[in-house]
mmCIF file with all atom_site columns, C-alpha atoms in Angstrom:
data_model
loop_
_atom_site.group_PDB
_atom_site.id
_atom_site.type_symbol
_atom_site.label_atom_id
_atom_site.label_alt_id
_atom_site.label_comp_id
_atom_site.label_asym_id
_atom_site.label_entity_id
_atom_site.label_seq_id
_atom_site.pdbx_PDB_ins_code
_atom_site.Cartn_x
_atom_site.Cartn_y
_atom_site.Cartn_z
_atom_site.occupancy
_atom_site.B_iso_or_equiv
_atom_site.pdbx_formal_charge
_atom_site.auth_seq_id
_atom_site.auth_comp_id
_atom_site.auth_asym_id
_atom_site.auth_atom_id
_atom_site.pdbx_PDB_model_num
ATOM 1   C CA . ASP A 1 1   ? 18.708  42.117 189.822 1.00 46.00 ? 5   ASP A CA 1
ATOM 2   C CA . GLU A 1 2   ? 15.528  39.680 190.734 1.00 50.00 ? 6   GLU A CA 1
ATOM 3   C CA . ASP A 1 3   ? 13.584  42.719 192.595 1.00 50.00 ? 7   ASP A CA 1
ATOM 4   C CA . LEU A 1 4   ? 13.873  44.808 188.949 1.00 51.00 ? 8   LEU A CA 1
ATOM 5   C CA . GLU A 1 5   ? 12.734  41.638 187.313 1.00 60.00 ? 9   GLU A CA 1
ATOM 6   C CA . LYS A 1 6   ? 9.703   41.581 188.657 1.00 83.00 ? 10  LYS A CA 1
ATOM 7   C CA . HIS A 1 7   ? 8.108   44.776 189.110 1.00 94.00 ? 11  HIS A CA 1
ATOM 8   C CA . ASP A 1 8   ? 5.252   43.908 191.799 1.00 94.00 ? 12  ASP A CA 1
ATOM 9   C CA . GLU A 1 9   ? 3.713   47.215 191.818 1.00 96.00 ? 13  GLU A CA 1
ATOM 10  C CA . LEU A 1 10  ? 0.853   48.794 190.035 1.00 96.00 ? 14  LEU A CA 1
ATOM 11  C CA . MET B 2 1   ? 3.182   46.056 201.056 1.00 89.00 ? 29  MET B CA 1
ATOM 12  C CA . ASN B 2 2   ? 2.778   49.344 203.114 1.00 96.00 ? 30  ASN B CA 1
ATOM 13  C CA . LEU B 2 3   ? 0.162   51.416 204.243 1.00 98.00 ? 31  LEU B CA 1
ATOM 14  C CA . PHE B 2 4   ? 1.217   54.223 201.132 1.00 98.00 ? 32  PHE B CA 1
ATOM 15  C CA . ARG B 2 5   ? 0.624   51.671 198.810 1.00 98.00 ? 33  ARG B CA 1
ATOM 16  C CA . LEU B 2 6   ? -2.512  50.286 199.572 1.00 98.00 ? 34  LEU B CA 1
ATOM 17  C CA . ALA B 2 7   ? -3.775  53.970 199.784 1.00 98.00 ? 35  ALA B CA 1
ATOM 18  C CA . GLY B 2 8   ? -2.490  54.707 196.662 1.00 98.00 ? 36  GLY B CA 1
ATOM 19  C CA . ASP B 2 9   ? -3.821  51.677 194.945 1.00 98.00 ? 37  ASP B CA 1
ATOM 20  C CA . VAL B 2 10  ? -7.143  52.264 196.324 1.00 98.00 ? 38  VAL B CA 1
ATOM 21  C CA . SER B 2 11  ? -7.013  56.280 195.445 1.00 98.00 ? 39  SER B CA 1
ATOM 22  C CA . HIS B 2 12  ? -6.456  55.388 191.958 1.00 98.00 ? 40  HIS B CA 1
ATOM 23  C CA . LEU B 2 13  ? -8.955  52.808 192.044 1.00 98.00 ? 41  LEU B CA 1
ATOM 24  C CA . LEU B 2 14  ? -11.629 55.203 193.069 1.00 98.00 ? 42  LEU B CA 1
ATOM 25  C CA . ALA B 2 15  ? -10.276 57.782 190.359 1.00 98.00 ? 43  ALA B CA 1
ATOM 26  C CA . ILE B 2 16  ? -11.013 55.685 187.925 1.00 98.00 ? 44  ILE B CA 1
ATOM 27  C CA . ILE B 2 17  ? -14.663 53.980 189.206 1.00 98.00 ? 45  ILE B CA 1
ATOM 28  C CA . ILE B 2 18  ? -15.381 57.656 189.727 1.00 98.00 ? 46  ILE B CA 1
ATOM 29  C CA . LEU B 2 19  ? -14.793 58.276 185.855 1.00 98.00 ? 47  LEU B CA 1
ATOM 30  C CA . LEU B 2 20  ? -16.383 55.326 184.707 1.00 97.00 ? 48  LEU B CA 1
ATOM 31  C CA . LEU B 2 21  ? -19.746 56.479 187.280 1.00 97.00 ? 49  LEU B CA 1
ATOM 32  C CA . LYS B 2 22  ? -19.606 59.927 186.233 1.00 97.00 ? 50  LYS B CA 1
ATOM 33  C CA . ILE B 2 23  ? -20.179 58.841 182.706 1.00 98.00 ? 51  ILE B CA 1
ATOM 34  C CA . TRP B 2 24  ? -22.478 55.903 183.086 1.00 97.00 ? 52  TRP B CA 1
ATOM 35  C CA . ARG B 2 25  ? -24.789 58.116 185.071 1.00 97.00 ? 53  ARG B CA 1
ATOM 36  C CA . THR B 2 26  ? -24.817 61.150 183.508 1.00 97.00 ? 54  THR B CA 1
ATOM 37  C CA . ARG B 2 27  ? -24.858 59.175 180.010 1.00 98.00 ? 55  ARG B CA 1
ATOM 38  C CA . SER B 2 28  ? -22.175 61.398 178.932 1.00 98.00 ? 56  SER B CA 1
ATOM 39  C CA . CYS B 2 29  ? -18.186 62.133 178.722 1.00 97.00 ? 57  CYS B CA 1
ATOM 40  C CA . ALA B 2 30  ? -18.071 66.090 178.056 1.00 96.00 ? 58  ALA B CA 1
ATOM 41  C CA . GLY B 2 31  ? -15.453 67.603 179.656 1.00 97.00 ? 59  GLY B CA 1
ATOM 42  C CA . ILE B 2 32  ? -13.398 64.252 179.790 1.00 98.00 ? 60  ILE B CA 1
ATOM 43  C CA . SER B 2 33  ? -10.133 63.964 177.423 1.00 98.00 ? 61  SER B CA 1
ATOM 44  C CA . GLY B 2 34  ? -10.925 60.698 175.160 1.00 98.00 ? 62  GLY B CA 1
ATOM 45  C CA . LYS B 2 35  ? -7.022  60.966 174.652 1.00 98.00 ? 63  LYS B CA 1
ATOM 46  C CA . SER B 2 36  ? -5.763  60.797 177.854 1.00 98.00 ? 64  SER B CA 1
ATOM 47  C CA . GLN B 2 37  ? -8.121  57.898 178.754 1.00 98.00 ? 65  GLN B CA 1
ATOM 48  C CA . ILE B 2 38  ? -6.855  56.310 175.335 1.00 98.00 ? 66  ILE B CA 1
ATOM 49  C CA . LEU B 2 39  ? -3.241  56.917 177.034 1.00 98.00 ? 67  LEU B CA 1
ATOM 50  C CA . PHE B 2 40  ? -4.061  55.452 180.442 1.00 98.00 ? 68  PHE B CA 1
ATOM 51  C CA . ALA B 2 41  ? -5.685  52.170 178.549 1.00 98.00 ? 69  ALA B CA 1
ATOM 52  C CA . LEU B 2 42  ? -1.832  51.943 176.505 1.00 98.00 ? 70  LEU B CA 1
ATOM 53  C CA . VAL B 2 43  ? 0.114   52.600 179.909 1.00 98.00 ? 71  VAL B CA 1
ATOM 54  C CA . PHE B 2 44  ? -1.942  49.717 181.355 1.00 98.00 ? 72  PHE B CA 1
ATOM 55  C CA . THR B 2 45  ? -1.594  47.159 178.867 1.00 98.00 ? 73  THR B CA 1
ATOM 56  C CA . THR B 2 46  ? 2.056   47.685 178.126 1.00 98.00 ? 74  THR B CA 1
ATOM 57  C CA . ARG B 2 47  ? 2.913   47.533 181.904 1.00 98.00 ? 75  ARG B CA 1
ATOM 58  C CA . TYR B 2 48  ? 0.765   44.711 182.779 1.00 98.00 ? 76  TYR B CA 1
ATOM 59  C CA . LEU B 2 49  ? 1.540   41.972 180.479 1.00 97.00 ? 77  LEU B CA 1
ATOM 60  C CA . ASP B 2 50  ? 3.690   40.310 182.912 1.00 95.00 ? 78  ASP B CA 1
ATOM 61  C CA . LEU B 2 51  ? -0.139  39.124 183.980 1.00 96.00 ? 79  LEU B CA 1
ATOM 62  C CA . LEU B 2 52  ? 0.951   36.676 181.060 1.00 95.00 ? 80  LEU B CA 1
ATOM 63  C CA . THR B 2 53  ? 4.604   35.933 182.288 1.00 93.00 ? 81  THR B CA 1
ATOM 64  C CA . THR B 2 54  ? 4.442   36.287 186.074 1.00 93.00 ? 82  THR B CA 1
ATOM 65  C CA . PHE B 2 55  ? 2.073   35.760 188.736 1.00 94.00 ? 83  PHE B CA 1
ATOM 66  C CA . ILE B 2 56  ? 3.417   37.862 191.881 1.00 94.00 ? 84  ILE B CA 1
ATOM 67  C CA . SER B 2 57  ? 0.402   37.967 194.395 1.00 95.00 ? 85  SER B CA 1
ATOM 68  C CA . PHE B 2 58  ? -4.428  37.305 193.930 1.00 97.00 ? 86  PHE B CA 1
ATOM 69  C CA . TYR B 2 59  ? -4.175  41.001 195.025 1.00 97.00 ? 87  TYR B CA 1
ATOM 70  C CA . ASN B 2 60  ? -1.731  42.049 192.178 1.00 97.00 ? 88  ASN B CA 1
ATOM 71  C CA . THR B 2 61  ? -3.362  40.284 189.606 1.00 97.00 ? 89  THR B CA 1
ATOM 72  C CA . THR B 2 62  ? -6.881  40.955 190.328 1.00 98.00 ? 90  THR B CA 1
ATOM 73  C CA . MET B 2 63  ? -5.834  44.619 190.425 1.00 98.00 ? 91  MET B CA 1
ATOM 74  C CA . LYS B 2 64  ? -4.212  44.590 186.900 1.00 98.00 ? 92  LYS B CA 1
ATOM 75  C CA . VAL B 2 65  ? -7.290  43.206 185.771 1.00 98.00 ? 93  VAL B CA 1
ATOM 76  C CA . ILE B 2 66  ? -9.175  45.849 187.157 1.00 98.00 ? 94  ILE B CA 1
ATOM 77  C CA . TYR B 2 67  ? -7.472  48.611 185.992 1.00 98.00 ? 95  TYR B CA 1
ATOM 78  C CA . ILE B 2 68  ? -7.337  47.095 182.607 1.00 98.00 ? 96  ILE B CA 1
ATOM 79  C CA . GLY B 2 69  ? -10.796 46.437 182.204 1.00 98.00 ? 97  GLY B CA 1
ATOM 80  C CA . CYS B 2 70  ? -12.314 49.614 183.558 1.00 98.00 ? 98  CYS B CA 1
ATOM 81  C CA . SER B 2 71  ? -9.872  51.559 181.186 1.00 98.00 ? 99  SER B CA 1
ATOM 82  C CA . TYR B 2 72  ? -11.201 49.589 177.944 1.00 98.00 ? 100 TYR B CA 1
ATOM 83  C CA . ALA B 2 73  ? -14.482 50.002 179.292 1.00 98.00 ? 101 ALA B CA 1
ATOM 84  C CA . THR B 2 74  ? -14.096 53.863 179.689 1.00 98.00 ? 102 THR B CA 1
ATOM 85  C CA . VAL B 2 75  ? -12.645 54.182 176.382 1.00 98.00 ? 103 VAL B CA 1
ATOM 86  C CA . TRP B 2 76  ? -15.613 52.374 175.258 1.00 98.00 ? 104 TRP B CA 1
ATOM 87  C CA . MET B 2 77  ? -17.963 54.610 176.309 1.00 98.00 ? 105 MET B CA 1
ATOM 88  C CA . ILE B 2 78  ? -16.550 57.735 175.134 1.00 98.00 ? 106 ILE B CA 1
ATOM 89  C CA . TYR B 2 79  ? -15.636 56.612 171.680 1.00 98.00 ? 107 TYR B CA 1
ATOM 90  C CA . ALA B 2 80  ? -18.492 54.094 171.032 1.00 98.00 ? 108 ALA B CA 1
ATOM 91  C CA . LYS B 2 81  ? -21.589 53.980 173.392 1.00 98.00 ? 109 LYS B CA 1
ATOM 92  C CA . PHE B 2 82  ? -21.421 57.865 174.439 1.00 98.00 ? 110 PHE B CA 1
ATOM 93  C CA . LYS B 2 83  ? -19.675 58.877 171.363 1.00 98.00 ? 111 LYS B CA 1
ATOM 94  C CA . ALA B 2 84  ? -21.904 61.672 170.458 1.00 98.00 ? 112 ALA B CA 1
ATOM 95  C CA . THR B 2 85  ? -21.439 64.270 174.374 1.00 98.00 ? 113 THR B CA 1
ATOM 96  C CA . TYR B 2 86  ? -17.461 63.349 173.084 1.00 98.00 ? 114 TYR B CA 1
ATOM 97  C CA . ASP B 2 87  ? -16.313 66.994 173.582 1.00 94.00 ? 115 ASP B CA 1
ATOM 98  C CA . SER B 2 88  ? -13.688 66.103 170.294 1.00 96.00 ? 116 SER B CA 1
ATOM 99  C CA . ASN B 2 89  ? -13.136 70.059 169.675 1.00 96.00 ? 117 ASN B CA 1
ATOM 100 C CA . HIS B 2 90  ? -11.692 70.383 173.205 1.00 96.00 ? 118 HIS B CA 1
ATOM 101 C CA . ASP B 2 91  ? -9.224  67.302 173.006 1.00 97.00 ? 119 ASP B CA 1
ATOM 102 C CA . THR B 2 92  ? -7.282  68.700 170.743 1.00 96.00 ? 120 THR B CA 1
ATOM 103 C CA . PHE B 2 93  ? -3.858  67.664 172.432 1.00 97.00 ? 121 PHE B CA 1
ATOM 104 C CA . ARG B 2 94  ? -1.356  65.713 169.985 1.00 97.00 ? 122 ARG B CA 1
ATOM 105 C CA . MET B 2 95  ? -0.729  62.091 171.770 1.00 98.00 ? 123 MET B CA 1
ATOM 106 C CA . GLU B 2 96  ? 2.393   61.694 169.190 1.00 98.00 ? 124 GLU B CA 1
ATOM 107 C CA . PHE B 2 97  ? 3.782   64.190 170.862 1.00 97.00 ? 125 PHE B CA 1
ATOM 108 C CA . LEU B 2 98  ? 4.050   62.150 173.622 1.00 98.00 ? 126 LEU B CA 1
ATOM 109 C CA . VAL B 2 99  ? 3.974   59.012 172.698 1.00 98.00 ? 127 VAL B CA 1
ATOM 110 C CA . ILE B 2 100 ? 6.991   59.023 170.013 1.00 98.00 ? 128 ILE B CA 1
ATOM 111 C CA . PRO B 2 101 ? 9.648   60.906 172.601 1.00 98.00 ? 129 PRO B CA 1
ATOM 112 C CA . ILE B 2 102 ? 8.505   58.991 175.526 1.00 98.00 ? 130 ILE B CA 1
ATOM 113 C CA . ALA B 2 103 ? 9.043   55.851 173.046 1.00 98.00 ? 131 ALA B CA 1
ATOM 114 C CA . ALA B 2 104 ? 12.462  56.776 172.031 1.00 98.00 ? 132 ALA B CA 1
ATOM 115 C CA . LEU B 2 105 ? 13.127  57.759 175.532 1.00 98.00 ? 133 LEU B CA 1
ATOM 116 C CA . SER B 2 106 ? 12.368  53.931 177.283 1.00 98.00 ? 134 SER B CA 1
ATOM 117 C CA . LEU B 2 107 ? 14.903  52.444 174.226 1.00 98.00 ? 135 LEU B CA 1
ATOM 118 C CA . LEU B 2 108 ? 17.384  54.697 176.010 1.00 98.00 ? 136 LEU B CA 1
ATOM 119 C CA . VAL B 2 109 ? 16.757  54.526 179.542 1.00 98.00 ? 137 VAL B CA 1
ATOM 120 C CA . ASN B 2 110 ? 16.061  51.324 181.270 1.00 97.00 ? 138 ASN B CA 1
ATOM 121 C CA . HIS B 2 111 ? 16.989  49.120 183.447 1.00 96.00 ? 139 HIS B CA 1
ATOM 122 C CA . ASP B 2 112 ? 17.368  45.630 181.115 1.00 96.00 ? 140 ASP B CA 1
ATOM 123 C CA . PHE B 2 113 ? 17.296  46.248 177.007 1.00 97.00 ? 141 PHE B CA 1
ATOM 124 C CA . ALA B 2 114 ? 14.479  43.524 177.139 1.00 96.00 ? 142 ALA B CA 1
ATOM 125 C CA . PRO B 2 115 ? 11.208  43.527 175.500 1.00 96.00 ? 143 PRO B CA 1
ATOM 126 C CA . LEU B 2 116 ? 8.837   43.165 178.586 1.00 96.00 ? 144 LEU B CA 1
ATOM 127 C CA . GLU B 2 117 ? 11.460  45.364 179.998 1.00 96.00 ? 145 GLU B CA 1
ATOM 128 C CA . ILE B 2 118 ? 10.997  48.398 177.724 1.00 98.00 ? 146 ILE B CA 1
ATOM 129 C CA . LEU B 2 119 ? 7.182   48.217 177.589 1.00 98.00 ? 147 LEU B CA 1
ATOM 130 C CA . TRP B 2 120 ? 7.110   48.287 181.181 1.00 98.00 ? 148 TRP B CA 1
ATOM 131 C CA . THR B 2 121 ? 9.853   51.206 181.496 1.00 98.00 ? 149 THR B CA 1
ATOM 132 C CA . PHE B 2 122 ? 7.157   53.127 178.225 1.00 98.00 ? 150 PHE B CA 1
ATOM 133 C CA . SER B 2 123 ? 4.199   52.635 180.463 1.00 98.00 ? 151 SER B CA 1
ATOM 134 C CA . ILE B 2 124 ? 5.556   54.200 183.679 1.00 98.00 ? 152 ILE B CA 1
ATOM 135 C CA . TYR B 2 125 ? 7.369   57.228 181.187 1.00 98.00 ? 153 TYR B CA 1
ATOM 136 C CA . LEU B 2 126 ? 3.585   57.418 179.646 1.00 98.00 ? 154 LEU B CA 1
ATOM 137 C CA . GLU B 2 127 ? 1.891   57.538 182.888 1.00 98.00 ? 155 GLU B CA 1
ATOM 138 C CA . SER B 2 128 ? 3.661   60.773 183.826 1.00 98.00 ? 156 SER B CA 1
ATOM 139 C CA . VAL B 2 129 ? 2.598   62.777 181.331 1.00 98.00 ? 157 VAL B CA 1
ATOM 140 C CA . ALA B 2 130 ? -0.994  60.988 180.158 1.00 98.00 ? 158 ALA B CA 1
ATOM 141 C CA . ILE B 2 131 ? -3.309  63.323 182.215 1.00 98.00 ? 159 ILE B CA 1
ATOM 142 C CA . LEU B 2 132 ? -1.719  65.952 180.114 1.00 98.00 ? 160 LEU B CA 1
ATOM 143 C CA . PRO B 2 133 ? -4.938  66.241 177.236 1.00 98.00 ? 161 PRO B CA 1
ATOM 144 C CA . GLN B 2 134 ? -6.919  65.981 179.912 1.00 98.00 ? 162 GLN B CA 1
ATOM 145 C CA . LEU B 2 135 ? -5.075  68.994 182.050 1.00 97.00 ? 163 LEU B CA 1
ATOM 146 C CA . PHE B 2 136 ? -4.921  71.140 178.455 1.00 96.00 ? 164 PHE B CA 1
ATOM 147 C CA . MET B 2 137 ? -8.752  69.866 178.017 1.00 96.00 ? 165 MET B CA 1
ATOM 148 C CA . VAL B 2 138 ? -9.462  71.818 181.343 1.00 95.00 ? 166 VAL B CA 1
ATOM 149 C CA . SER B 2 139 ? -7.514  75.148 180.792 1.00 93.00 ? 167 SER B CA 1
ATOM 150 C CA . LYS B 2 140 ? -8.651  75.470 177.347 1.00 93.00 ? 168 LYS B CA 1
ATOM 151 C CA . THR B 2 141 ? -12.725 75.332 178.410 1.00 93.00 ? 169 THR B CA 1
ATOM 152 C CA . GLY B 2 142 ? -11.427 77.180 181.960 1.00 93.00 ? 170 GLY B CA 1
ATOM 153 C CA . GLU B 2 143 ? -13.725 74.879 184.075 1.00 92.00 ? 171 GLU B CA 1
ATOM 154 C CA . ALA B 2 144 ? -13.950 71.358 185.170 1.00 95.00 ? 172 ALA B CA 1
ATOM 155 C CA . GLU B 2 145 ? -17.633 69.351 186.321 1.00 95.00 ? 173 GLU B CA 1
ATOM 156 C CA . THR B 2 146 ? -17.239 68.986 190.295 1.00 95.00 ? 174 THR B CA 1
ATOM 157 C CA . ILE B 2 147 ? -17.180 64.923 189.356 1.00 96.00 ? 175 ILE B CA 1
ATOM 158 C CA . THR B 2 148 ? -14.367 65.200 186.571 1.00 96.00 ? 176 THR B CA 1
ATOM 159 C CA . SER B 2 149 ? -12.377 67.331 189.850 1.00 97.00 ? 177 SER B CA 1
ATOM 160 C CA . HIS B 2 150 ? -12.888 64.450 192.127 1.00 97.00 ? 178 HIS B CA 1
ATOM 161 C CA . TYR B 2 151 ? -11.558 62.174 189.307 1.00 98.00 ? 179 TYR B CA 1
ATOM 162 C CA . LEU B 2 152 ? -8.439  64.273 188.905 1.00 98.00 ? 180 LEU B CA 1
ATOM 163 C CA . PHE B 2 153 ? -7.705  64.591 192.678 1.00 98.00 ? 181 PHE B CA 1
ATOM 164 C CA . ALA B 2 154 ? -8.088  60.675 193.347 1.00 98.00 ? 182 ALA B CA 1
ATOM 165 C CA . LEU B 2 155 ? -5.721  60.551 190.321 1.00 98.00 ? 183 LEU B CA 1
ATOM 166 C CA . GLY B 2 156 ? -3.101  62.489 191.306 1.00 98.00 ? 184 GLY B CA 1
ATOM 167 C CA . LEU B 2 157 ? -3.312  61.504 194.818 1.00 98.00 ? 185 LEU B CA 1
ATOM 168 C CA . TYR B 2 158 ? -2.373  57.787 193.972 1.00 98.00 ? 186 TYR B CA 1
ATOM 169 C CA . ARG B 2 159 ? 1.184   58.809 192.603 1.00 98.00 ? 187 ARG B CA 1
ATOM 170 C CA . ALA B 2 160 ? 1.730   60.948 195.227 1.00 98.00 ? 188 ALA B CA 1
ATOM 171 C CA . LEU B 2 161 ? 1.175   58.070 197.451 1.00 98.00 ? 189 LEU B CA 1
ATOM 172 C CA . TYR B 2 162 ? 2.979   56.087 195.731 1.00 98.00 ? 190 TYR B CA 1
ATOM 173 C CA . LEU B 2 163 ? 6.151   58.581 196.350 1.00 98.00 ? 191 LEU B CA 1
ATOM 174 C CA . MET B 2 164 ? 5.672   58.129 199.966 1.00 98.00 ? 192 MET B CA 1
ATOM 175 C CA . ASN B 2 165 ? 5.540   54.419 199.777 1.00 98.00 ? 193 ASN B CA 1
ATOM 176 C CA . TRP B 2 166 ? 9.245   54.391 197.792 1.00 98.00 ? 194 TRP B CA 1
ATOM 177 C CA . ILE B 2 167 ? 10.181  56.402 200.552 1.00 98.00 ? 195 ILE B CA 1
ATOM 178 C CA . TRP B 2 168 ? 8.990   54.066 203.157 1.00 98.00 ? 196 TRP B CA 1
ATOM 179 C CA . ARG B 2 169 ? 10.276  51.055 200.970 1.00 97.00 ? 197 ARG B CA 1
ATOM 180 C CA . PHE B 2 170 ? 13.609  53.061 200.853 1.00 97.00 ? 198 PHE B CA 1
ATOM 181 C CA . PHE B 2 171 ? 14.344  52.511 204.109 1.00 97.00 ? 199 PHE B CA 1
ATOM 182 C CA . ALA B 2 172 ? 12.539  49.527 205.264 1.00 96.00 ? 200 ALA B CA 1
ATOM 183 C CA . GLU B 2 173 ? 13.882  47.066 202.221 1.00 95.00 ? 201 GLU B CA 1
ATOM 184 C CA . GLY B 2 174 ? 16.128  49.346 200.994 1.00 96.00 ? 202 GLY B CA 1
ATOM 185 C CA . PHE B 2 175 ? 14.480  48.870 197.397 1.00 94.00 ? 203 PHE B CA 1
ATOM 186 C CA . PHE B 2 176 ? 14.328  51.692 195.187 1.00 93.00 ? 204 PHE B CA 1
ATOM 187 C CA . ASP B 2 177 ? 13.423  51.920 191.232 1.00 96.00 ? 205 ASP B CA 1
ATOM 188 C CA . LEU B 2 178 ? 14.642  54.987 189.956 1.00 97.00 ? 206 LEU B CA 1
ATOM 189 C CA . ILE B 2 179 ? 12.936  55.039 186.748 1.00 98.00 ? 207 ILE B CA 1
ATOM 190 C CA . ALA B 2 180 ? 9.600   55.266 188.645 1.00 98.00 ? 208 ALA B CA 1
ATOM 191 C CA . ILE B 2 181 ? 10.676  57.366 191.324 1.00 98.00 ? 209 ILE B CA 1
ATOM 192 C CA . VAL B 2 182 ? 11.741  59.907 188.833 1.00 98.00 ? 210 VAL B CA 1
ATOM 193 C CA . ALA B 2 183 ? 8.680   59.315 186.765 1.00 98.00 ? 211 ALA B CA 1
ATOM 194 C CA . GLY B 2 184 ? 6.344   59.775 189.633 1.00 98.00 ? 212 GLY B CA 1
ATOM 195 C CA . LEU B 2 185 ? 7.962   63.148 191.043 1.00 98.00 ? 213 LEU B CA 1
ATOM 196 C CA . VAL B 2 186 ? 7.444   64.683 187.425 1.00 98.00 ? 214 VAL B CA 1
ATOM 197 C CA . GLN B 2 187 ? 3.338   62.986 187.194 1.00 98.00 ? 215 GLN B CA 1
ATOM 198 C CA . THR B 2 188 ? 2.849   64.254 190.946 1.00 98.00 ? 216 THR B CA 1
ATOM 199 C CA . ILE B 2 189 ? 4.265   67.886 189.865 1.00 98.00 ? 217 ILE B CA 1
ATOM 200 C CA . LEU B 2 190 ? 2.243   67.870 186.941 1.00 97.00 ? 218 LEU B CA 1
ATOM 201 C CA . TYR B 2 191 ? -1.095  68.024 189.396 1.00 97.00 ? 219 TYR B CA 1
ATOM 202 C CA . CYS B 2 192 ? 0.459   70.068 191.832 1.00 96.00 ? 220 CYS B CA 1
ATOM 203 C CA . ASP B 2 193 ? -1.348  73.278 189.978 1.00 94.00 ? 221 ASP B CA 1
ATOM 204 C CA . PHE B 2 194 ? -4.733  70.855 189.873 1.00 95.00 ? 222 PHE B CA 1
ATOM 205 C CA . PHE B 2 195 ? -3.931  70.571 193.227 1.00 96.00 ? 223 PHE B CA 1
ATOM 206 C CA . TYR B 2 196 ? -3.874  73.947 194.883 1.00 95.00 ? 224 TYR B CA 1
ATOM 207 C CA . LEU B 2 197 ? -7.231  74.737 192.825 1.00 94.00 ? 225 LEU B CA 1
ATOM 208 C CA . TYR B 2 198 ? -9.017  71.771 194.073 1.00 95.00 ? 226 TYR B CA 1
ATOM 209 C CA . ILE B 2 199 ? -8.477  72.626 198.099 1.00 95.00 ? 227 ILE B CA 1
ATOM 210 C CA . THR B 2 200 ? -9.067  76.381 197.441 1.00 94.00 ? 228 THR B CA 1
ATOM 211 C CA . LYS B 2 201 ? -11.946 76.161 195.177 1.00 92.00 ? 229 LYS B CA 1
ATOM 212 C CA . VAL B 2 202 ? -13.481 72.268 194.845 1.00 91.00 ? 230 VAL B CA 1
ATOM 213 C CA . LEU B 2 203 ? -13.287 71.592 198.565 1.00 92.00 ? 231 LEU B CA 1
ATOM 214 C CA . LYS B 2 204 ? -15.198 74.852 199.229 1.00 93.00 ? 232 LYS B CA 1
ATOM 215 C CA . GLY B 2 205 ? -17.821 73.999 197.350 1.00 92.00 ? 233 GLY B CA 1
ATOM 216 C CA . LYS B 2 206 ? -16.921 75.949 194.180 1.00 91.00 ? 234 LYS B CA 1
ATOM 217 C CA . LYS B 2 207 ? -17.333 74.748 190.672 1.00 90.00 ? 235 LYS B CA 1
ATOM 218 C CA . LEU B 2 208 ? -13.333 74.348 189.154 1.00 91.00 ? 236 LEU B CA 1
ATOM 219 C CA . SER B 2 209 ? -12.938 77.256 187.175 1.00 90.00 ? 237 SER B CA 1
ATOM 220 C CA . LEU B 2 210 ? -9.818  79.071 185.752 1.00 85.00 ? 238 LEU B CA 1
ATOM 221 C CA . PRO B 2 211 ? -9.431  82.921 186.160 1.00 77.00 ? 239 PRO B CA 1
ATOM 222 C CA . ALA B 2 212 ? -9.326  84.248 182.168 1.00 68.00 ? 240 ALA B CA 1
#
């Protein structure tokens, strides 16, 4: 899952 | 980016700055748990390693750098610059009781068994309980300075706002991250008792003191 590989939250 | 998340980030930033300014202007870190601050520095360091690998946005990078920088500055003030004012006798929580089980948990329950992902998971779990040494210290001394209460309120509010952000994101984007949500819930629940005291005492102009 790409969303999880890139954690966009702080 | 939705309003809850932005408000959460601002609240988090405000908490960090309130603490820095409190220590700097009073030249004292009395009543502040150095151990919680070490844990937060560890949280930011392990979570934001992706600064070196992934670019998300200017906002994201800037905030991460500010959080890490302020966090280390706070630790430095407590353990070096204003060391003489650090109340180590009351800061007796054992950090290893949190760090070791959480390291084990992050190895067992994560999204992906990869170094950066495990460190991210570790940081999420650790953040949820990193305030415990500070809350322990407040309960041990039975009181907190009003400015320290404001710090704790802003810090607790940040994750509560993130919970609303996750509800928003679930319905708006179909996005949810169970690890972050469960840890965020735990984190927010830990503050509930404090929130109650803050609203019933500090907001009415009284100092936060616990019944003996």
